[in-house]
PDB file of N, CA and C in Angstrom:
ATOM      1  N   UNK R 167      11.859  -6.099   6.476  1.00 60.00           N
ATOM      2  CA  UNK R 167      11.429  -7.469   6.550  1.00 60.00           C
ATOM      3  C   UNK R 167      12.617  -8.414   6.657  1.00 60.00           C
ATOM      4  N   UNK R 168      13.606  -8.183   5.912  1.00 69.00           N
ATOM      5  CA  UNK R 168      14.874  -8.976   5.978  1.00 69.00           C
ATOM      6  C   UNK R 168      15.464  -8.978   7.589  1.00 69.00           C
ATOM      7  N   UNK R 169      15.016  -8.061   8.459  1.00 73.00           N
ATOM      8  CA  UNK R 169      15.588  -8.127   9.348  1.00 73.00           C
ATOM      9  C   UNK R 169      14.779  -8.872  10.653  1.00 73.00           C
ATOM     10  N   UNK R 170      13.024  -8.847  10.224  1.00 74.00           N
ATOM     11  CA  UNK R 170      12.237  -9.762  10.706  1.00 74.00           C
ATOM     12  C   UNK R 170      12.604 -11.600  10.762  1.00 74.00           C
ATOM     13  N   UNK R 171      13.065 -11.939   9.391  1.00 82.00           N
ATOM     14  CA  UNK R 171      13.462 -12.674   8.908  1.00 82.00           C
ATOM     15  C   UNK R 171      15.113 -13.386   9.372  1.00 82.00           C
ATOM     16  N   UNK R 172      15.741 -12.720   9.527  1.00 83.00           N
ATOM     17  CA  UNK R 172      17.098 -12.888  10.186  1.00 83.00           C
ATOM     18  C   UNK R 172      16.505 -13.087  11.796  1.00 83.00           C
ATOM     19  N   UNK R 173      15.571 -12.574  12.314  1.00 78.00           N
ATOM     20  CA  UNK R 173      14.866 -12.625  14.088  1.00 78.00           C
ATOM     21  C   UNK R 173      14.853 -14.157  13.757  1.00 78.00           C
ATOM     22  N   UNK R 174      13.765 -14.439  13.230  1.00 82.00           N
ATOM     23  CA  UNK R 174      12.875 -15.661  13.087  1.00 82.00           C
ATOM     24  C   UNK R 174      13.761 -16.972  12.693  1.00 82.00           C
ATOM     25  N   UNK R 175      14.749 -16.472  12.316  1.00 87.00           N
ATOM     26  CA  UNK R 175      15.566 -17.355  11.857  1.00 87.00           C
ATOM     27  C   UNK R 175      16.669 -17.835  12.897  1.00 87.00           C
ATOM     28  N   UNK R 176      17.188 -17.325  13.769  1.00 84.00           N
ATOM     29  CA  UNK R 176      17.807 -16.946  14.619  1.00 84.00           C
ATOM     30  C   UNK R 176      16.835 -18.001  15.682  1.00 84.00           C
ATOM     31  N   UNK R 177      15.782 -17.724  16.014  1.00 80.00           N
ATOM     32  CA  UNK R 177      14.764 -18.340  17.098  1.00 80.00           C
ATOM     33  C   UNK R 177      14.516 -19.735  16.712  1.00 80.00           C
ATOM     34  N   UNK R 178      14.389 -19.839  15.169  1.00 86.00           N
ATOM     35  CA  UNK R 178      14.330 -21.723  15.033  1.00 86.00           C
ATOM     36  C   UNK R 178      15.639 -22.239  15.183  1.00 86.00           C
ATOM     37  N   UNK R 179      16.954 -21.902  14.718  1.00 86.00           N
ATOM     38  CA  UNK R 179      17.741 -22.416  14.685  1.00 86.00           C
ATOM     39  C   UNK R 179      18.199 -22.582  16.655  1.00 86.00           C
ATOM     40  N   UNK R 180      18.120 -21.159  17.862  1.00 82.00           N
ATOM     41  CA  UNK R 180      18.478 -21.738  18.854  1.00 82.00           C
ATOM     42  C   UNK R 180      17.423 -22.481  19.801  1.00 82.00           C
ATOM     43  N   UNK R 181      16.428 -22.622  19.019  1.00 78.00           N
ATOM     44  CA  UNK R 181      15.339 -23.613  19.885  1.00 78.00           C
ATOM     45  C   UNK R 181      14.415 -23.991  19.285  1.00 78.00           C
ATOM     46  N   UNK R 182      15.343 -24.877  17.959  1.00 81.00           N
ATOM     47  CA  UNK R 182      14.492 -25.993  17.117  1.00 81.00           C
ATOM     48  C   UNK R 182      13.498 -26.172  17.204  1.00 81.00           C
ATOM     49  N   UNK R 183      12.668 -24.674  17.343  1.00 83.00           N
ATOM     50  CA  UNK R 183      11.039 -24.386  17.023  1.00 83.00           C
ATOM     51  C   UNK R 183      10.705 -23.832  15.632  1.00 83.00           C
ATOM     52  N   UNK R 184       9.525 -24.021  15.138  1.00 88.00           N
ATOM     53  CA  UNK R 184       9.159 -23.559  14.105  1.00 88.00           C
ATOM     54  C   UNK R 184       8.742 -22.203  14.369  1.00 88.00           C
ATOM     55  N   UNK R 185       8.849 -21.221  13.990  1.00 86.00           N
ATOM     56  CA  UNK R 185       8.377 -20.172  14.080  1.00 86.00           C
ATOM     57  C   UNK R 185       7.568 -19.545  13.033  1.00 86.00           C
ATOM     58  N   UNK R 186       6.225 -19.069  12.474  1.00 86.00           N
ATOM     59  CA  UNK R 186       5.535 -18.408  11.386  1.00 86.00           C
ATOM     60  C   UNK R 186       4.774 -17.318  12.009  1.00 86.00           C
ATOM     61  N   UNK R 187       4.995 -16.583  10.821  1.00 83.00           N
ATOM     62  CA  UNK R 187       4.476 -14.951  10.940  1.00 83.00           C
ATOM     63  C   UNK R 187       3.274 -14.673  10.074  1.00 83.00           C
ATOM     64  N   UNK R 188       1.732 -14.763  10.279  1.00 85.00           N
ATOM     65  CA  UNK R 188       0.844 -14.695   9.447  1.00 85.00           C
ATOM     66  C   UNK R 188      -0.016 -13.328   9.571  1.00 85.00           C
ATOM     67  N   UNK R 189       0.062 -12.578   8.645  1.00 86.00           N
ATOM     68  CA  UNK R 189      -0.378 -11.280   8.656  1.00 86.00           C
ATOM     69  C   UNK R 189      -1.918 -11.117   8.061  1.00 86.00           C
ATOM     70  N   UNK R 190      -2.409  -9.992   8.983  1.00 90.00           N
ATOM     71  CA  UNK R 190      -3.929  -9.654   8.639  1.00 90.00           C
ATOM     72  C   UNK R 190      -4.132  -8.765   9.140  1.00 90.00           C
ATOM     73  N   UNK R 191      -5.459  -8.036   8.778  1.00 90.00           N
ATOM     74  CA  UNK R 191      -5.549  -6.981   9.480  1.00 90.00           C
ATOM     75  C   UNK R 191      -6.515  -6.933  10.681  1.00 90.00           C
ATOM     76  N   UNK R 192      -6.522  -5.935  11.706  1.00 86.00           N
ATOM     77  CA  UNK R 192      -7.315  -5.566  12.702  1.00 86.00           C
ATOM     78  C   UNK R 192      -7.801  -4.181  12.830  1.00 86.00           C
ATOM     79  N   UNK R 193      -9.327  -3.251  12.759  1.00 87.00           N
ATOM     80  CA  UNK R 193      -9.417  -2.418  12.761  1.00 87.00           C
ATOM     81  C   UNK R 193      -8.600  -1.237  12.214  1.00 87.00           C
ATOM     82  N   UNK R 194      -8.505  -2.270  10.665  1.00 89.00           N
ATOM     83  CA  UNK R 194      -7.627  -1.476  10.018  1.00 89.00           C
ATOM     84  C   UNK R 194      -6.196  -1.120   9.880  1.00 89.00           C
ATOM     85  N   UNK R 195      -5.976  -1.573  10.752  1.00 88.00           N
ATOM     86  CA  UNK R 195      -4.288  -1.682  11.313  1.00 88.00           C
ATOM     87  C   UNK R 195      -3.970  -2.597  10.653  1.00 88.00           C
ATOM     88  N   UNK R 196      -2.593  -2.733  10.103  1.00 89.00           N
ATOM     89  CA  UNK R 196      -2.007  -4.235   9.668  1.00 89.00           C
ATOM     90  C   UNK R 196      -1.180  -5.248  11.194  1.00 89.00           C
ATOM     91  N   UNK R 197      -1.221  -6.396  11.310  1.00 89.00           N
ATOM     92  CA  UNK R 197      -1.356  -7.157  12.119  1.00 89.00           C
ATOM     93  C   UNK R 197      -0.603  -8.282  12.037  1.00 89.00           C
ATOM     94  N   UNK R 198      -0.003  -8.986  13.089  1.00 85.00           N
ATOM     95  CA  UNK R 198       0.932 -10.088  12.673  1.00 85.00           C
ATOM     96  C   UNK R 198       0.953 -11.129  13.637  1.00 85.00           C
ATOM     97  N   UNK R 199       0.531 -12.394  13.316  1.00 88.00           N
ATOM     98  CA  UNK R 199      -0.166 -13.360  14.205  1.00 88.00           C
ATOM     99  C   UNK R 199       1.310 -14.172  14.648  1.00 88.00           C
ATOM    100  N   UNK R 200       1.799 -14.426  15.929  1.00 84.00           N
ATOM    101  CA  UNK R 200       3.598 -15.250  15.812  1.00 84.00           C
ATOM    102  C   UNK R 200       3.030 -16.825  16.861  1.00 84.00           C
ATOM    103  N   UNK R 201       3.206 -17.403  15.619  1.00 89.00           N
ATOM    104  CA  UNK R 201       3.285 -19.123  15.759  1.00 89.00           C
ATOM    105  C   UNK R 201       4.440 -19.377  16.436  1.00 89.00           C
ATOM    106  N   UNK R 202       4.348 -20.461  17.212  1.00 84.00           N
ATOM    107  CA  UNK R 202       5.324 -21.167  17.319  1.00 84.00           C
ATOM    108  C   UNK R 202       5.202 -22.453  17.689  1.00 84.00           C
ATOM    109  N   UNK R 203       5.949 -23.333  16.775  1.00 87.00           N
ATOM    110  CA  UNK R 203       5.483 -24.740  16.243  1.00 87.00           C
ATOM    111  C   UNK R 203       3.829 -24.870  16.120  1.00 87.00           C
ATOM    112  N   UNK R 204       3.222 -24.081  15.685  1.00 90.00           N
ATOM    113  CA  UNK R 204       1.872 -23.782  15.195  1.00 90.00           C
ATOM    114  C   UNK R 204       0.960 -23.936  16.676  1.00 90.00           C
ATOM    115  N   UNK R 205       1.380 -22.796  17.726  1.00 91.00           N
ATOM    116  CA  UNK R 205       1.154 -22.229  18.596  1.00 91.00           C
ATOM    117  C   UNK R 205       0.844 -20.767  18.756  1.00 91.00           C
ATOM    118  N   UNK R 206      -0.728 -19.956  18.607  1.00 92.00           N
ATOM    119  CA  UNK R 206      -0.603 -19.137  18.478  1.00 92.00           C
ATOM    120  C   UNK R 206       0.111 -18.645  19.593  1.00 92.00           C
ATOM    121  N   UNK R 207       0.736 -18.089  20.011  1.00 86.00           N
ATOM    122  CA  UNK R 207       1.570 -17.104  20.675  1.00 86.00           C
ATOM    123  C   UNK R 207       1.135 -15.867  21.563  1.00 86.00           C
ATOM    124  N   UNK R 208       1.665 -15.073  20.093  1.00 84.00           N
ATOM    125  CA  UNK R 208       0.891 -14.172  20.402  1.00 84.00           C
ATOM    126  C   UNK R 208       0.302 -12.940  19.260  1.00 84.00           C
ATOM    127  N   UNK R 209      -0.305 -11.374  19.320  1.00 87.00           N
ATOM    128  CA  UNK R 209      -0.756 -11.176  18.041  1.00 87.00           C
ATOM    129  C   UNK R 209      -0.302  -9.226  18.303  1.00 87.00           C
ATOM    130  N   UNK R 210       0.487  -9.158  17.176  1.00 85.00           N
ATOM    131  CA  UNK R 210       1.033  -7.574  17.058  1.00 85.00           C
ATOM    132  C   UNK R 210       0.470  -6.739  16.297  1.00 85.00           C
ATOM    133  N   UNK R 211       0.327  -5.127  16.533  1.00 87.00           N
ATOM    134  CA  UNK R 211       0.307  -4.280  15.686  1.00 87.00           C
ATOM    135  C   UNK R 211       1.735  -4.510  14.894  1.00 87.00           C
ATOM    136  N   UNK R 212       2.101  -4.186  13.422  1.00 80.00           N
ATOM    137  CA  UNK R 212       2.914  -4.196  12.797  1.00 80.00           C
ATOM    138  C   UNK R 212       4.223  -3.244  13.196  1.00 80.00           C
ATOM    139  N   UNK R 213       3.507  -2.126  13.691  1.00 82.00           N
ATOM    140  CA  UNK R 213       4.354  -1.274  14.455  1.00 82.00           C
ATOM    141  C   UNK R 213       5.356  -1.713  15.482  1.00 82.00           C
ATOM    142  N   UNK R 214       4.877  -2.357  16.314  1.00 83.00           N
ATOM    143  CA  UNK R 214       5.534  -2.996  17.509  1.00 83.00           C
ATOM    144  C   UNK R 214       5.911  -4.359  17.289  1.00 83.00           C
ATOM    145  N   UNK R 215       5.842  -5.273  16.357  1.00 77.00           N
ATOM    146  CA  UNK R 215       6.160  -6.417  15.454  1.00 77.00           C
ATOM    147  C   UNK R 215       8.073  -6.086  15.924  1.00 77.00           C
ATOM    148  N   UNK R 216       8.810  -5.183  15.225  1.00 79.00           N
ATOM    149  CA  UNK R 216      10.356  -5.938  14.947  1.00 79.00           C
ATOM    150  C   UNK R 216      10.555  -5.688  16.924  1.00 79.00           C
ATOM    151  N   UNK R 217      10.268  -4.538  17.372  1.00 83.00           N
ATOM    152  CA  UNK R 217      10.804  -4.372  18.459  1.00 83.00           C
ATOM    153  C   UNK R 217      10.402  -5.376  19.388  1.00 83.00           C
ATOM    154  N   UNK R 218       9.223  -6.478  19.559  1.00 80.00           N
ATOM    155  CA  UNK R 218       8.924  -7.816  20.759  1.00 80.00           C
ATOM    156  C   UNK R 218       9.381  -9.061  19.535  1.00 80.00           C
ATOM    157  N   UNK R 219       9.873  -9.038  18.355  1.00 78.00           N
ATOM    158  CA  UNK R 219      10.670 -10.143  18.149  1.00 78.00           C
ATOM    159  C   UNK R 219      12.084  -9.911  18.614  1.00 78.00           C
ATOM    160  N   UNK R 220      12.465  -8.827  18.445  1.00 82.00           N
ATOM    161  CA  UNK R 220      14.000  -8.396  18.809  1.00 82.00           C
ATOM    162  C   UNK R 220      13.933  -9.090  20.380  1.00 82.00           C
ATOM    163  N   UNK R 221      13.032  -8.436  21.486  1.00 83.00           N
ATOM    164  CA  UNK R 221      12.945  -8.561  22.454  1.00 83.00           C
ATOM    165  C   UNK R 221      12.744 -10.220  23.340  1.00 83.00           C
ATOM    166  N   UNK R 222      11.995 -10.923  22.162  1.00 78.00           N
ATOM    167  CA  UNK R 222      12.053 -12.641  22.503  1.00 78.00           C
ATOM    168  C   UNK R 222      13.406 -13.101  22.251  1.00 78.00           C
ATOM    169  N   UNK R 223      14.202 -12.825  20.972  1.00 79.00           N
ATOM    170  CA  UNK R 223      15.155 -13.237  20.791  1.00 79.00           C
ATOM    171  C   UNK R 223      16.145 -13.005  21.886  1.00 79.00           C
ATOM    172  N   UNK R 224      16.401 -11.659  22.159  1.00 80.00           N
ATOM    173  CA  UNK R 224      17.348 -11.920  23.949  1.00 80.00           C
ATOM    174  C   UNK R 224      16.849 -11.962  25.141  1.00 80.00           C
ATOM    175  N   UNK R 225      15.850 -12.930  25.284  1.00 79.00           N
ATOM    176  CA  UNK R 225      15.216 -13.509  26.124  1.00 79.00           C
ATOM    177  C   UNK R 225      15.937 -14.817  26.119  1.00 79.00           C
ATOM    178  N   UNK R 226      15.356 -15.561  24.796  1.00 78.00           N
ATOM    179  CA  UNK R 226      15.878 -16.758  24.381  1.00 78.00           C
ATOM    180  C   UNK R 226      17.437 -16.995  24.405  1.00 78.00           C
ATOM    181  N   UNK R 227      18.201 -15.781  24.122  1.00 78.00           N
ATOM    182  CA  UNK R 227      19.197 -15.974  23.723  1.00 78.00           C
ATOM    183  C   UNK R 227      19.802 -15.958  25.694  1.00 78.00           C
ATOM    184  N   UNK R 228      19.502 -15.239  26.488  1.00 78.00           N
ATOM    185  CA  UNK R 228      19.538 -15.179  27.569  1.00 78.00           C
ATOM    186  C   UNK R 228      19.411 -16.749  28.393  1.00 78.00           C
ATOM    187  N   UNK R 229      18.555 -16.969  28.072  1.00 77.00           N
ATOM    188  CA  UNK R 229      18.412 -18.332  28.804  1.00 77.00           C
ATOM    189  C   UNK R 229      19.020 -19.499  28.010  1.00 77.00           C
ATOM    190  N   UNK R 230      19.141 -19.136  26.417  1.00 76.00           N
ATOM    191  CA  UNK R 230      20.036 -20.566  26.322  1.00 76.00           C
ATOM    192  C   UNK R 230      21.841 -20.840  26.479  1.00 76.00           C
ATOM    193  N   UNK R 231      22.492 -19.325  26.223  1.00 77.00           N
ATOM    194  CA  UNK R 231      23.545 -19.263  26.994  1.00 77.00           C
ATOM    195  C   UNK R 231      24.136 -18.708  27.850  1.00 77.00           C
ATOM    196  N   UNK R 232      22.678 -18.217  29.198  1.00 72.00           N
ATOM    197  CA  UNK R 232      23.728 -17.600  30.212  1.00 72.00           C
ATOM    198  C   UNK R 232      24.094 -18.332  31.446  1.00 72.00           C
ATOM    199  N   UNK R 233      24.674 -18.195  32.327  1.00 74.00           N
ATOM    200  CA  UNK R 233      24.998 -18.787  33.338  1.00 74.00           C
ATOM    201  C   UNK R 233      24.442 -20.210  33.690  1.00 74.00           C
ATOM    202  N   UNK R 234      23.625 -20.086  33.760  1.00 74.00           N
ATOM    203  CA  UNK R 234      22.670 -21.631  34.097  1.00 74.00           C
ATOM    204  C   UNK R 234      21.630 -21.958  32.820  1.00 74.00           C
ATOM    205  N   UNK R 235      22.347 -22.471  31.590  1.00 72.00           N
ATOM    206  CA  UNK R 235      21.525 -22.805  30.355  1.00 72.00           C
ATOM    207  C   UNK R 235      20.431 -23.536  30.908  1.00 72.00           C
ATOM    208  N   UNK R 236      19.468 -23.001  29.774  1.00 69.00           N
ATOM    209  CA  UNK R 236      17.982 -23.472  29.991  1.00 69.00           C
ATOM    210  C   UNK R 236      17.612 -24.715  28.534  1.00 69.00           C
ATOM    211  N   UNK R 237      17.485 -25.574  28.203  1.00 67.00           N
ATOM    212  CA  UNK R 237      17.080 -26.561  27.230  1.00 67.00           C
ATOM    213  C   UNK R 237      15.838 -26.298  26.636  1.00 67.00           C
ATOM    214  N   UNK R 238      15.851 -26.438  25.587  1.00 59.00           N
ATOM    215  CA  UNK R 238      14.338 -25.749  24.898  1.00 59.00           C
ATOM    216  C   UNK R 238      14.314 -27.186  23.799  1.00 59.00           C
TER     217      UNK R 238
END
């Protein structure tokens, strides 16, 4: 979780969005709903949760400092 947490943290600070992670379950599965600025987003199995935050973050991180910065 600490390392969920270091993601999320990482994503408000380079694009002064709010980001929240609200968990529940789905067919039993545990589940994780990703806000942003209280935008649902989108909605994960827990399983696949760290690996598509990892994966937004160098997205984000991609477009805000590569070659032709993007403004968020």
């Amino acid at each position: 979780m600490y390392e969920l947490q270091k993601l999320t943290n990482e994503i408000e600070e380079t694009t002064s969005r709010k980001v929240k992670l609200l968990g529940t379950t789905c067919a039993g599965k545990p589940a994780v709903f990703l806000y942003l600025n209280d935008w649902l987003v989108h909605t994960y199995f827990l399983d696949e949760l760290y690996h598509e935050i990892n994966t937004l973050s160098f997205i984000i991180n991609a477009l805000a400092f590569g070659k032709n910065p993007v403004e968020f």
